[in-house]
Coordinates of C-alpha atoms in Angstrom, one line a residue:
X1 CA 0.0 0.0 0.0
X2 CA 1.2 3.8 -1.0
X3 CA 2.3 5.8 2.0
X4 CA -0.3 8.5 2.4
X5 CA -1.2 11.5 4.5
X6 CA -2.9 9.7 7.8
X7 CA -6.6 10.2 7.3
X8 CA -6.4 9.8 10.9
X9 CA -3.8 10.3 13.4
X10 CA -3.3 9.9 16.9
X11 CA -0.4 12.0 18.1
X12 CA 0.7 10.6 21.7
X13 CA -2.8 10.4 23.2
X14 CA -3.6 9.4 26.6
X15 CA -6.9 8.7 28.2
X16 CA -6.9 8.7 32.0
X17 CA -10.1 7.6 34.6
X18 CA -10.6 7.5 38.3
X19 CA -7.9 4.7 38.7
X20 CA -7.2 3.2 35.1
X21 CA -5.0 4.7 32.5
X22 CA -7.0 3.6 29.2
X23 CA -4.4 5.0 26.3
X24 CA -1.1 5.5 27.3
X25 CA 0.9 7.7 24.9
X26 CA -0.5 6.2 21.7
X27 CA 0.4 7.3 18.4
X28 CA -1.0 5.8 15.6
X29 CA -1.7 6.3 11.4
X30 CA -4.3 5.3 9.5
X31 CA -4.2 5.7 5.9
X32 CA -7.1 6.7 3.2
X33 CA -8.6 3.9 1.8
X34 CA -8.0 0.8 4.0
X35 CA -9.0 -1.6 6.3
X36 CA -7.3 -1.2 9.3
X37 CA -8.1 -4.4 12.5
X38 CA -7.7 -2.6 16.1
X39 CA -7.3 -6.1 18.4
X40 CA -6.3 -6.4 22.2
X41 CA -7.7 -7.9 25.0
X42 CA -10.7 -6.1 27.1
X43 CA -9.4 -3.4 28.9
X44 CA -6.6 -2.8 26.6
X45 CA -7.9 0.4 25.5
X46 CA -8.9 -0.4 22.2
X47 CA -13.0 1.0 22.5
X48 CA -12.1 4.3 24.5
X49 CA -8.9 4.9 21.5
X50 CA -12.3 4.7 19.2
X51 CA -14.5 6.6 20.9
X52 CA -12.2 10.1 21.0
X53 CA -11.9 9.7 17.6
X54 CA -15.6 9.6 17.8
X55 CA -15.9 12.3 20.3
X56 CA -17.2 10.5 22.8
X57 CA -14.3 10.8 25.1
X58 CA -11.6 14.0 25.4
X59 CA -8.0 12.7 25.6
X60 CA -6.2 13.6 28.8
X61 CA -3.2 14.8 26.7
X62 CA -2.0 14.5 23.4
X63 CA -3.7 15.3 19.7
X64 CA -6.5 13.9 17.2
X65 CA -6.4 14.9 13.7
X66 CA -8.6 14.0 11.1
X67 CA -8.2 14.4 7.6
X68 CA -4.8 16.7 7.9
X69 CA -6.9 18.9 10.9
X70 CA -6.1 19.2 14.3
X71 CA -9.4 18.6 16.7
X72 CA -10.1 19.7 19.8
X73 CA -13.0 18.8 22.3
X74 CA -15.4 17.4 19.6
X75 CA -19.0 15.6 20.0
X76 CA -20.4 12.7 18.2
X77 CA -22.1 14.9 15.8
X78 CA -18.7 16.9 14.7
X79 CA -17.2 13.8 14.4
X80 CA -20.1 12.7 12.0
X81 CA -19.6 16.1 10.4
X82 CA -16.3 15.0 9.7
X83 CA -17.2 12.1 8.4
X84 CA -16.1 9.3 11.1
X85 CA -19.1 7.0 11.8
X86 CA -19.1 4.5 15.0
X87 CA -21.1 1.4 15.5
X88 CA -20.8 0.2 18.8
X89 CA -20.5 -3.1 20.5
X90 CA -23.8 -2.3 22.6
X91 CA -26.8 -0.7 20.0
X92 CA -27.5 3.0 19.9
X93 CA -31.3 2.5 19.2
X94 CA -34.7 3.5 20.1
X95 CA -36.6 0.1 20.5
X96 CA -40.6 1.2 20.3
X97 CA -39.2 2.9 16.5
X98 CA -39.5 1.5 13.1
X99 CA -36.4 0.1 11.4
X100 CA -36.8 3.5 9.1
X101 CA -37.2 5.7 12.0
X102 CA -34.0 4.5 13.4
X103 CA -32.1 4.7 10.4
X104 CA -33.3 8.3 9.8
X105 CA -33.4 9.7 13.4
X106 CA -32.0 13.2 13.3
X107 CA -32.2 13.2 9.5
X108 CA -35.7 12.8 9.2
X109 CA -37.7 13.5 5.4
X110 CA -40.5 16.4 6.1
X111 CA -43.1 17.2 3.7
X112 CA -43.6 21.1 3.8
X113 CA -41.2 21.3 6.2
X114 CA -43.4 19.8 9.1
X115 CA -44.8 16.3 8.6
X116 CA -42.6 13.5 8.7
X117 CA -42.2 11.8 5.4
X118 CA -42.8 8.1 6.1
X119 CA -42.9 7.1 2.6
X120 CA -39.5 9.1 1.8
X121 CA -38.1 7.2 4.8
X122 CA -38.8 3.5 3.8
X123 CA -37.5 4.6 0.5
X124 CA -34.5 5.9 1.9
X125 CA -33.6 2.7 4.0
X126 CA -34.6 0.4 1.1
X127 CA -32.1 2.3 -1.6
X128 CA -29.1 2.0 1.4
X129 CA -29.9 -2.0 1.8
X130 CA -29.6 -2.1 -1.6
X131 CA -26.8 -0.4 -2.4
X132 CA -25.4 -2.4 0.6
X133 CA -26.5 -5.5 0.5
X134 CA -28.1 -5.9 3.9
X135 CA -31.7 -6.2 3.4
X136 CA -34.2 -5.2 6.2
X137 CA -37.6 -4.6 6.7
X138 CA -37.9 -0.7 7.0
X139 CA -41.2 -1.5 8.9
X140 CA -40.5 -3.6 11.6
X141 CA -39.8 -2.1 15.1
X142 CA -36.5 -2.8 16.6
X143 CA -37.7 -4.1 19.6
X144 CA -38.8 -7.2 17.8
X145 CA -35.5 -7.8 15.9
X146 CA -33.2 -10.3 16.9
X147 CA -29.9 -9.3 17.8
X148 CA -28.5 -10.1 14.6
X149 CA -30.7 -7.8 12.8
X150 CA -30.5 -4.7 15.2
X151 CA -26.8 -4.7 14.2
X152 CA -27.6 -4.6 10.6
X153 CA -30.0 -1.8 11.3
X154 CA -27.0 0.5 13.0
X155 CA -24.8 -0.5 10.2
X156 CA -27.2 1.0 8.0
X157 CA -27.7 3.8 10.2
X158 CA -23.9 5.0 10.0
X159 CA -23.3 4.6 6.1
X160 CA -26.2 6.5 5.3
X161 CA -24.7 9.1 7.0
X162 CA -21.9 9.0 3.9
X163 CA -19.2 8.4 6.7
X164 CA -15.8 8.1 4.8
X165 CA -14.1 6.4 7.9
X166 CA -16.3 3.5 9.9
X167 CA -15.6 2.1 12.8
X168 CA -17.4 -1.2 13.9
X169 CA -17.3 -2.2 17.4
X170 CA -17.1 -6.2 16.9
X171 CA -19.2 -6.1 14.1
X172 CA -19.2 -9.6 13.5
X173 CA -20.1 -10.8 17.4
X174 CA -23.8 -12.2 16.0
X175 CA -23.4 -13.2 12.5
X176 CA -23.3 -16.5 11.0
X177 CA -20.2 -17.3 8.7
X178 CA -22.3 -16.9 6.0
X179 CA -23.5 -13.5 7.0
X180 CA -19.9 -12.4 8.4
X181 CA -18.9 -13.2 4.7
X182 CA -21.2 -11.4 3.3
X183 CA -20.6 -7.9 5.5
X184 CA -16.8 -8.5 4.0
X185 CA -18.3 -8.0 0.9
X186 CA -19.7 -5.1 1.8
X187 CA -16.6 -3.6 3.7
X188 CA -14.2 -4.6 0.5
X189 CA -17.0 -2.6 -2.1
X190 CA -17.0 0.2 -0.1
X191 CA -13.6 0.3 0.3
X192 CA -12.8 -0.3 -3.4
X193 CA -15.8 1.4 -4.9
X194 CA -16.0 4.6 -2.2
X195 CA -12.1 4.9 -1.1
X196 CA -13.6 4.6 2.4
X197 CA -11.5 3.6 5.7
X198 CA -12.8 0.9 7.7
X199 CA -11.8 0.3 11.4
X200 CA -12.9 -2.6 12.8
X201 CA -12.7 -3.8 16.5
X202 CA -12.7 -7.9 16.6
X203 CA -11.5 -10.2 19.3
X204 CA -12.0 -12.9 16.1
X205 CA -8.1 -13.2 14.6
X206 CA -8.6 -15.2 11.7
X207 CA -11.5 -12.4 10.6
X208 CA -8.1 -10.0 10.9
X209 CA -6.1 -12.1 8.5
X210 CA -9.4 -12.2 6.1
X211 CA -10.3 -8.3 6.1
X212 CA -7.0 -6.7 7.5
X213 CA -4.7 -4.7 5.5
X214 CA -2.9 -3.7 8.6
X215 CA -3.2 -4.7 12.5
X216 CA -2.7 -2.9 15.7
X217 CA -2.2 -4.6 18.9
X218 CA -3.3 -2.8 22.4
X219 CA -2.1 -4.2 25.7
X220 CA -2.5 -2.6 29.2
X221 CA -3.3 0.6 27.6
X222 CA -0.8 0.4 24.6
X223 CA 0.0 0.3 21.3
X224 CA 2.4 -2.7 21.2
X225 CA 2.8 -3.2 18.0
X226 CA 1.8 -2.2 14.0
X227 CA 2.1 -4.7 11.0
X228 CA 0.7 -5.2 7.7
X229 CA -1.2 -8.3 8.2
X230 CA 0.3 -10.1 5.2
X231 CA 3.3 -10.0 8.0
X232 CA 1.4 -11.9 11.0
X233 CA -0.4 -15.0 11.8
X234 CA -3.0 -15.8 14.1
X235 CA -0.8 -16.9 16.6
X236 CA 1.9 -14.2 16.9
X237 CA -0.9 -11.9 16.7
X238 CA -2.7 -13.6 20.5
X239 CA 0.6 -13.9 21.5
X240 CA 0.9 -9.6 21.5
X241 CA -2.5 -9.4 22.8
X242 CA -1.8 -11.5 26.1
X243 CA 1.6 -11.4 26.5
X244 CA 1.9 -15.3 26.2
X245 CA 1.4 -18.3 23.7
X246 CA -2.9 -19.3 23.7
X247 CA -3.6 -22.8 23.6
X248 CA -7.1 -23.4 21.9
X249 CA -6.3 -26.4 19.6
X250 CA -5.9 -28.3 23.2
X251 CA -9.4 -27.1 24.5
X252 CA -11.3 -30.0 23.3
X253 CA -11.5 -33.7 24.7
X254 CA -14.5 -35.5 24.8
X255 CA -16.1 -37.0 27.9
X256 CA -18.7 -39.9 28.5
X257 CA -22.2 -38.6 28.3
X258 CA -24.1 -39.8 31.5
X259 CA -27.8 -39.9 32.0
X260 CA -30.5 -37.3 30.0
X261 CA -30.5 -33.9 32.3
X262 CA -32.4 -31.6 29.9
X263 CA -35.3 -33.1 27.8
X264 CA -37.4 -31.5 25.2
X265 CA -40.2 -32.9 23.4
X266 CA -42.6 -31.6 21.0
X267 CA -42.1 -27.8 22.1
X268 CA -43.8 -24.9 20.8
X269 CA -42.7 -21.9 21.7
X270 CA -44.0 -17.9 20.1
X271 CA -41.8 -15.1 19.3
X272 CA -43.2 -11.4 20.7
X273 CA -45.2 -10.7 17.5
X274 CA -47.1 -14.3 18.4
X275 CA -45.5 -16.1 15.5
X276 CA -44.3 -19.3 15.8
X277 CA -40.9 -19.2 16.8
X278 CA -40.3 -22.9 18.3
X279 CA -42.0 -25.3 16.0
X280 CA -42.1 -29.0 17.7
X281 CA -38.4 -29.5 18.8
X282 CA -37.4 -32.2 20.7
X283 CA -33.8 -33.4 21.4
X284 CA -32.0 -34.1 24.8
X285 CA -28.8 -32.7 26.7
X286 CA -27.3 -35.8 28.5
X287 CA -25.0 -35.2 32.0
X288 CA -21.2 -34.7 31.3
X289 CA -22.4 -33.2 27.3
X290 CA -22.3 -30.3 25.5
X291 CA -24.8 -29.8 22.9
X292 CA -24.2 -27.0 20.7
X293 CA -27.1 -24.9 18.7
X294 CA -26.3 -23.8 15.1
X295 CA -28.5 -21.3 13.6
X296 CA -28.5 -18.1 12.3
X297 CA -30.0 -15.2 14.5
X298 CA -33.9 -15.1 14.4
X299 CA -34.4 -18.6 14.1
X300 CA -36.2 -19.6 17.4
X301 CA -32.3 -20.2 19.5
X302 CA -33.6 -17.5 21.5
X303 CA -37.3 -18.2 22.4
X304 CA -36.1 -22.0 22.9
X305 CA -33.1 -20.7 25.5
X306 CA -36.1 -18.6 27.0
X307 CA -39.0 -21.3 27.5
X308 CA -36.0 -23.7 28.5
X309 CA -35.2 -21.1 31.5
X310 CA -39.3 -20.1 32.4
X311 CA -38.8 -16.5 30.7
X312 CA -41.0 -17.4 28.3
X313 CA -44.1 -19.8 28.2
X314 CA -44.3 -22.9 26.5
X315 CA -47.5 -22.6 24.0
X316 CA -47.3 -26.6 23.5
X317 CA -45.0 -29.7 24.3
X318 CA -42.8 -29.8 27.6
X319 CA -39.5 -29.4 28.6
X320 CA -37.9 -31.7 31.5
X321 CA -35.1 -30.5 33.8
X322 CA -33.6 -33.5 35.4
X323 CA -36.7 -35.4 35.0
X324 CA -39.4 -32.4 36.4
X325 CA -41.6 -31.0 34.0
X326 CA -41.2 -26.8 34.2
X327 CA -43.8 -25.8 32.0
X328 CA -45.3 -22.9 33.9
X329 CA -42.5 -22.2 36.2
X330 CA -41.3 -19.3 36.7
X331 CA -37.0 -18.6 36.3
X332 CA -36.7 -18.8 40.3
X333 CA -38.7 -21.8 40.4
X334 CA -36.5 -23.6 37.3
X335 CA -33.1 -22.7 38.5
X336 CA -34.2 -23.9 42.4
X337 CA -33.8 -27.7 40.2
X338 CA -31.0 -27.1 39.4
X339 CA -30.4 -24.8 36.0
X340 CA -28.1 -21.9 35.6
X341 CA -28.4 -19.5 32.7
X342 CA -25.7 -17.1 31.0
X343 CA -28.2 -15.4 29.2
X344 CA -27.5 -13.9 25.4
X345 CA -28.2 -10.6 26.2
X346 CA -25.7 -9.1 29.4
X347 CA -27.3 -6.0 29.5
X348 CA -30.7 -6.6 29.0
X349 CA -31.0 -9.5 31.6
X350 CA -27.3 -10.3 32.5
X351 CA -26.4 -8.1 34.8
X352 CA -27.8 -5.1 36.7
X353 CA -26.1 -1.6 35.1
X354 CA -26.6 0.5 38.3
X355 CA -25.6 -2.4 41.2
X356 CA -22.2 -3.1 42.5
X357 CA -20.2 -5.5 41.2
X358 CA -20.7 -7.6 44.1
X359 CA -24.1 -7.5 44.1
X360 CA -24.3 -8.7 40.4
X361 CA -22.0 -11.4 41.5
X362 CA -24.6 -12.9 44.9
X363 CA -27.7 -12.3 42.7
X364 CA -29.9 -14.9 43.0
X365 CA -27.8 -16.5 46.4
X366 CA -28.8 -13.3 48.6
X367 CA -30.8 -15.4 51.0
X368 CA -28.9 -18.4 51.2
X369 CA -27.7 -18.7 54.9
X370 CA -24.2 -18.5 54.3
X371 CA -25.0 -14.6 53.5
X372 CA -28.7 -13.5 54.6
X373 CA -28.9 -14.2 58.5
X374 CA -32.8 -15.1 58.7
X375 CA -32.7 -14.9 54.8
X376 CA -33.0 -11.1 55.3
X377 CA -30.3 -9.9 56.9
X378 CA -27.5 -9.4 54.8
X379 CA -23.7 -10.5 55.9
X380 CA -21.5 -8.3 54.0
X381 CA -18.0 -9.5 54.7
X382 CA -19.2 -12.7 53.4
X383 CA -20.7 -11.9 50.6
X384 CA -17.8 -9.5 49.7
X385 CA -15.4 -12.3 50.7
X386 CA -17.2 -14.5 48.2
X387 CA -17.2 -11.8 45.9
X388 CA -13.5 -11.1 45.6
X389 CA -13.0 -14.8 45.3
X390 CA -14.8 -14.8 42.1
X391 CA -13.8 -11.5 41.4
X392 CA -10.1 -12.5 41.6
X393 CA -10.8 -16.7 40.2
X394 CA -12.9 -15.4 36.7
X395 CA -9.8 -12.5 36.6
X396 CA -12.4 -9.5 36.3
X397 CA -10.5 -6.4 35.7
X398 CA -11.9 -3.2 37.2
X399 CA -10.9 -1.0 40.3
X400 CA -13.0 -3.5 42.6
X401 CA -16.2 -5.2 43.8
X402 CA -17.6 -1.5 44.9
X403 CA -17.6 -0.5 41.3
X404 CA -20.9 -0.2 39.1
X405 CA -21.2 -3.4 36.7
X406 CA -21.7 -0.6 34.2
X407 CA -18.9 0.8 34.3
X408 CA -17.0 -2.1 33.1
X409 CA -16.2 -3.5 29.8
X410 CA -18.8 -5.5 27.7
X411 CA -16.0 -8.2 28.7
X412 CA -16.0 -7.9 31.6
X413 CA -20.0 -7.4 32.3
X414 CA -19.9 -11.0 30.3
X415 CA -17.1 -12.2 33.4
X416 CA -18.9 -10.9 36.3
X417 CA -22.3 -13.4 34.5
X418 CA -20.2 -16.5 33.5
X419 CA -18.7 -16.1 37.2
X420 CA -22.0 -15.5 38.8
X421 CA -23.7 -18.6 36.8
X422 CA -21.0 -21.3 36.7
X423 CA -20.4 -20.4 40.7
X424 CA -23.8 -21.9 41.5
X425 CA -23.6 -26.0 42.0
X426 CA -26.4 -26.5 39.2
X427 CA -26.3 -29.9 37.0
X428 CA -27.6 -28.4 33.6
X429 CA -26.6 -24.9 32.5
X430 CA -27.8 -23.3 29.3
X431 CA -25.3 -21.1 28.1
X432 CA -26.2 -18.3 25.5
X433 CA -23.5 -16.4 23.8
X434 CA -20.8 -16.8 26.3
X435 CA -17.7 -14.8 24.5
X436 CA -19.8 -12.1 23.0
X437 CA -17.8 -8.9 22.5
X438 CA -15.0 -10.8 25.0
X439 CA -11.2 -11.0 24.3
X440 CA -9.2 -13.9 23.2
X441 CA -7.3 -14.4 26.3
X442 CA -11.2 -14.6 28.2
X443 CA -12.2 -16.5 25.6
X444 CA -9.6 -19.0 26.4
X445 CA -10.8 -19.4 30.0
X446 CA -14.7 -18.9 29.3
X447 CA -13.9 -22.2 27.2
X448 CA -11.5 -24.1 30.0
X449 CA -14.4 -23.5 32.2
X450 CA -17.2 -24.6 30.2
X451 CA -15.4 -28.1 29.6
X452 CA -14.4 -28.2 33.1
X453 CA -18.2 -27.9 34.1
X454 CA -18.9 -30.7 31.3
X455 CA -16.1 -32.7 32.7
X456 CA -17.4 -32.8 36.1
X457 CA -21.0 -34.3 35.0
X458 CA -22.8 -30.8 34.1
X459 CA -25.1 -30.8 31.2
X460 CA -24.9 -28.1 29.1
X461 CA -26.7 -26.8 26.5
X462 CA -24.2 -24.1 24.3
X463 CA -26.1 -21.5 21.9
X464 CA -23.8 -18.7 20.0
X465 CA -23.9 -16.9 17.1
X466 CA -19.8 -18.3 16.6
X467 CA -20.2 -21.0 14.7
X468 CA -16.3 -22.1 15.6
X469 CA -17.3 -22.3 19.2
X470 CA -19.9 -24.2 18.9
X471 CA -17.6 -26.5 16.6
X472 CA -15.2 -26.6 19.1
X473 CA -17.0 -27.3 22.2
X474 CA -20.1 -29.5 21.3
X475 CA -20.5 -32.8 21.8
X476 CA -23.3 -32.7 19.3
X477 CA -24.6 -30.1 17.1
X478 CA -28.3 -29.4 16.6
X479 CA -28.9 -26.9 13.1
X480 CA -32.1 -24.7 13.5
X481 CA -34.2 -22.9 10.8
X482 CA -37.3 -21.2 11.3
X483 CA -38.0 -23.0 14.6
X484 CA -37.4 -26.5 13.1
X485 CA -34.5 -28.9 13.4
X486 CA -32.8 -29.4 10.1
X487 CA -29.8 -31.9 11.6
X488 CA -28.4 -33.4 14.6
X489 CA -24.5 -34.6 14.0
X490 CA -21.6 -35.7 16.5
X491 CA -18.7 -33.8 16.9
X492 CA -15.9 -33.8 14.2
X493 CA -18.6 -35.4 11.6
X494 CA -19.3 -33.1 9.6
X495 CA -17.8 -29.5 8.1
X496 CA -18.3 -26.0 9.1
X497 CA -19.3 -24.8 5.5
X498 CA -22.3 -28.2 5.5
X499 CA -23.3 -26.7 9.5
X500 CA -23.7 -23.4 7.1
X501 CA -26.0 -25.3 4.3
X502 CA -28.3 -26.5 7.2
X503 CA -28.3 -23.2 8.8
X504 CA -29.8 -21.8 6.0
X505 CA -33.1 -24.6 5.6
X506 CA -31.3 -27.5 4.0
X507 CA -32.5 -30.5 6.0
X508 CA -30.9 -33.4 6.7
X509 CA -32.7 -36.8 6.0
X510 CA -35.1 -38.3 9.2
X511 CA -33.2 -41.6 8.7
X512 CA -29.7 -40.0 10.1
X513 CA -31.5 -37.5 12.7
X514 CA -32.7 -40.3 14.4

């Protein structure tokens, strides 16, 4: 690639909070016209190096420029102005709007100047997923969307903006292989076609060596390192993130299934809109398995994850926990048999924003005796004793227990839930998403402690939108479409681009799911 002026340019920027220094003296190019792959682990500084350039943040010392210009104290909407566009890891959007009226909020069509222009809007959104190649119904509300498609709809939302340098926040954390190939597509033509400069913020290395032109590395703060990535593999580029070599290709042995834990039969489960989301699924999580669910976002993983845990009720069928029917339980009464649950969404029913980190960490074990004296009482030294054990055992990195669960990392948030659910002595645990937006040396120990709780006789039952986790870990692997099971294969038997073909509604015959 031609040397260039920077198109952006951080000139020995530092970024200090209460306690943590996020940037320390970074300086770093980033030429016209490529893709550039920002990686580290959470808390490396990465997201808060983003979000000055956004605006979002004010370095503590040092300089910004964009395009060749100096920038002071700027806001969001400056940096939009200037044409820098940001999706973030965690949405920006209003849920009670309309696809359209998310897309066009703050931009909005009038006619005469006064009265919102719905047509012009849904015309506007369907011209940008054409000329994108993300297709979306401008009608539907957000609220509704899965998680998949709420991403697509901020995505949207920034390019029609006619940003010429995007960043995306882990853009790729909920897409199938399929649709992660397809949003390279999109990067490459717009880079190509439109001379933009993509950022992108991944945890996923091997999407660095497929996108990348170049690669920067953050650690404690840190730039450690710039190379083209035509200079670096996967494995010298974990080894910069963490400081050491990573170990996945040792992750996975198998164990010896026991006796059936988790049983589903016939279920029917609907989605929000009252649609069918679950349509007559029945399989069966044994003690000491993992079985992993494949399908791409919006295909019923998330209602079945729900009924499974009583947040959601069962329209017809039944699901068994360790041989006790829970249809009409409530997510108290399931988990009291014996079910954790690391739900998909960390801030939406994860963890609690505005509590301590401590108190995210006893939820649902307040008024066990060990730390509620009557069961009302509360004993804080032990609960903050048990706290820091976890705290210190799951290696959750913030100023302390005291400290908001909001104001850490998505990573971390995702720590303080994995260490909160695989702490309780349950026998089945459903586990939804566990290393979304999470780095790769967390990943690494999310996935040690998943097999560990398989190894010792747990069953689990794994749903996430990475299809090479749920190749990795499962025992089994279960394909959904559209609420239905389209295959049901051991591990190793078959490929991750076939997994793709019944992701998409190719079935396998009823001879070999049986």
């Amino acid at each position: 690639m031609t040397q260039q002026e920077p198109i952006v340019r951080f000139d020995r920027v530092s970024m200090q909070f209460p306690g943590v220094l996020a940037n320390d003296d970074v300086t770093l190019d980033i030429q016209p016209g490529e893709v550039f792959a920002l990686v580290g682990e959470n808390g490396a500084g990465k997201s808060t190096l983003m979000n000055i350039l956004y605006g979002l943040h004010q370095p503590t010392s040092g300089q910004v420029y964009i395009k060749g210009r100096a920038v002071g104290r700027h806001s969001p909407a400056q940096a939009i102005a200037m044409g820098v566009g940001m999706v973030h890891q965690h949405f920006k959007l209003v849920p009670s709007f309309t696809v359209a009226q998310n897309i066009m909020l703050s931009c909005e069509p009038r006619r005469r100047g006064l009265f919102y222009d719905f047509k012009a809007a849904r015309a506007r959104v369907e011209q940008l997923s054409r000329e994108f190649g993300l297709a979306i119904d401008p009608d539907a509300p957000v609220e509704e969307l899965s998680v998949g498609l709420q991403q697509r709809v901020e995505i949207l939302k920034t390019l029609g903006r006619g940003a010429d340098v995007l960043i995306l926040d882990e853009p790729t954390a909920v897409l199938t292989p399929q649709e992660t190939d397809e949003l390279f597509c999109v990067i490459r033509r717009v880079v190509r076609e439109k001379g933009m400069t993509v950022i992108i913020i991944t945890h996923k290395l091997y999407e660095v060596m497929a996108i990348s032109d170049r690669v920067g590395v953050m650690r404690g703060g840190k730039l450690v390192g710039v190379r083209p990535t035509s200079q670096v593999d996967e494995k010298m580029l974990a080894s910069m993130m963490v400081g050491r070599e990573v170990l996945f290709s040792q992750l996975s042995r198998r164990a010896q299934a026991g006796e059936e834990a988790i049983r589903v039969e016939s279920l029917q489960v609907l989605s929000d809109r009252g649609l069918g989301a679950v349509n007559g699924l029945s399989f069966s999580v044994h003690q000491g398995e993992i079985v992993g669910i494949a399908a791409i976002e919006g295909n019923g993983q998330s209602e079945l994850v729900e009924a499974i845990c009583g947040m959601r009720p069962i329209r017809g069928g039944q699901v068994l926990v360790e041989g006790k029917r829970i249809n009409g339980m409530d997510p108290g009464a399931v988990r009291a048999l014996g079910l954790s649950h690391v739900p998909e969404d960390r801030l939406r029913t994860g963890v609690s924003r505005q509590a301590a980190v401590w108190e995210n960490l006893i939820a649902g074990r307040q008024r066990q005796r060990a730390f509620a004296a009557r069961g009302v009482h509360m004993k804080r030294g032990a609960i903050r004793d048990y706290a820091r054990k976890l705290f210190e055992k799951f290696d959750i990195r913030a100023p302390g227990v005291e400290v908001s669960a909001g104001s850490l990392s998505g990573g971390n948030m995702q720590k303080v839930v994995i260490a909160r659910e695989f702490s309780f002595e349950a026998r089945c645990l459903v586990v939804a998403q566990p290393t979304r937006g999470v780095d790769i040396g967390a990943i690494e120990f999310i996935h040690r402690s998943i097999l560990e709780k398989r190894d010792s006789g747990c069953a689990i039952l794994l749903v996430s939108a990475d299809l090479d986790e749920v190749i990795r870990l499962s025992d089994r692997i279960i394909t959904l479409y559209e609420g239905k099971i389209t295959g049901q294969f051991s591990a190793g038997s078959i490929s991750k681009e076939d997994i793709g073909y019944y992701m998409t509604g190719g079935r396998q015959d009823e001879e070999a799911m049986a």
